Tab-separated table of C-alpha atoms in Angstrom:
chain	number	residue	atom	x	y	z
A	1	MET	CA	2.316	-30.001	3.416
A	2	ALA	CA	5.032	-27.461	4.341
A	3	ASP	CA	8.309	-27.762	6.186
A	4	LEU	CA	9.065	-24.830	8.104
A	5	ILE	CA	12.770	-23.599	7.543
A	6	VAL	CA	15.419	-21.217	8.989
A	7	PHE	CA	17.852	-19.383	6.912
A	8	ARG	CA	19.977	-16.462	7.490
A	9	CYS	CA	19.318	-13.296	5.713
A	10	PRO	CA	22.323	-12.266	3.375
A	11	GLN	CA	21.405	-8.773	3.931
A	12	THR	CA	21.068	-8.363	7.753
A	13	GLY	CA	22.737	-11.972	9.181
A	14	MET	CA	19.430	-12.587	10.818
A	15	ASN	CA	17.822	-16.132	10.997
A	16	VAL	CA	14.359	-15.992	9.265
A	17	GLN	CA	11.565	-18.632	9.646
A	18	THR	CA	9.456	-19.638	6.172
A	19	HIS	CA	7.410	-22.490	5.080
A	20	LEU	CA	8.813	-24.488	2.266
A	21	GLU	CA	5.863	-26.414	0.190
A	22	LYS	CA	7.018	-30.196	-0.245
A	23	GLY	CA	6.815	-30.952	-3.692
A	24	GLN	CA	7.906	-33.732	-5.913
A	25	ARG	CA	11.545	-33.697	-6.009
A	26	GLN	CA	13.572	-32.460	-9.252
A	27	GLU	CA	16.900	-33.572	-10.581
A	28	GLY	CA	19.357	-30.816	-10.333
A	29	ARG	CA	19.016	-27.495	-8.272
A	30	SER	CA	15.759	-26.022	-7.856
A	31	PHE	CA	14.885	-22.776	-6.376
A	32	ALA	CA	12.215	-20.952	-4.907
A	33	SER	CA	11.821	-17.275	-4.304
A	34	PHE	CA	11.012	-15.810	-0.564
A	35	ALA	CA	10.091	-12.152	0.452
A	36	CYS	CA	12.366	-11.951	3.279
A	37	PRO	CA	10.765	-10.378	6.499
A	38	ALA	CA	13.913	-9.300	7.817
A	39	CYS	CA	14.672	-7.456	5.187
A	40	THR	CA	11.839	-6.986	2.933
A	41	ARG	CA	13.999	-8.264	-0.055
A	42	LEU	CA	13.133	-11.228	-2.319
A	43	HIS	CA	15.873	-14.301	-1.984
A	44	PHE	CA	16.186	-17.518	-3.772
A	45	ILE	CA	16.133	-20.679	-1.648
A	46	ASP	CA	17.921	-23.664	-2.686
A	47	LEU	CA	14.851	-26.592	-2.486
A	48	ALA	CA	17.367	-29.118	-1.487
A	49	SER	CA	19.691	-27.536	1.611
A	50	GLY	CA	17.067	-24.758	2.323
A	51	GLN	CA	19.734	-22.393	2.223
A	52	PRO	CA	19.501	-18.897	-0.009
A	53	ILE	CA	21.799	-18.683	-2.718
A	54	SER	CA	25.080	-16.318	-2.593
A	55	ARG	CA	26.802	-14.315	-5.035
A	56	GLU	CA	29.584	-17.219	-4.808
A	57	ASP	CA	27.534	-19.942	-6.171
């Protein structure tokens, strides 16, 4: 089963929708990579929050 998540693309500032596959919850922070349809770049999404990691993290 997949959840639909919406995140803001760090490059364009646009809201982007993608599917996030449900898996077993892991301890600590986990990330998954997604090809962004807004800017065609690869972003890493924090699986706990559904938000892209930023340079400040």
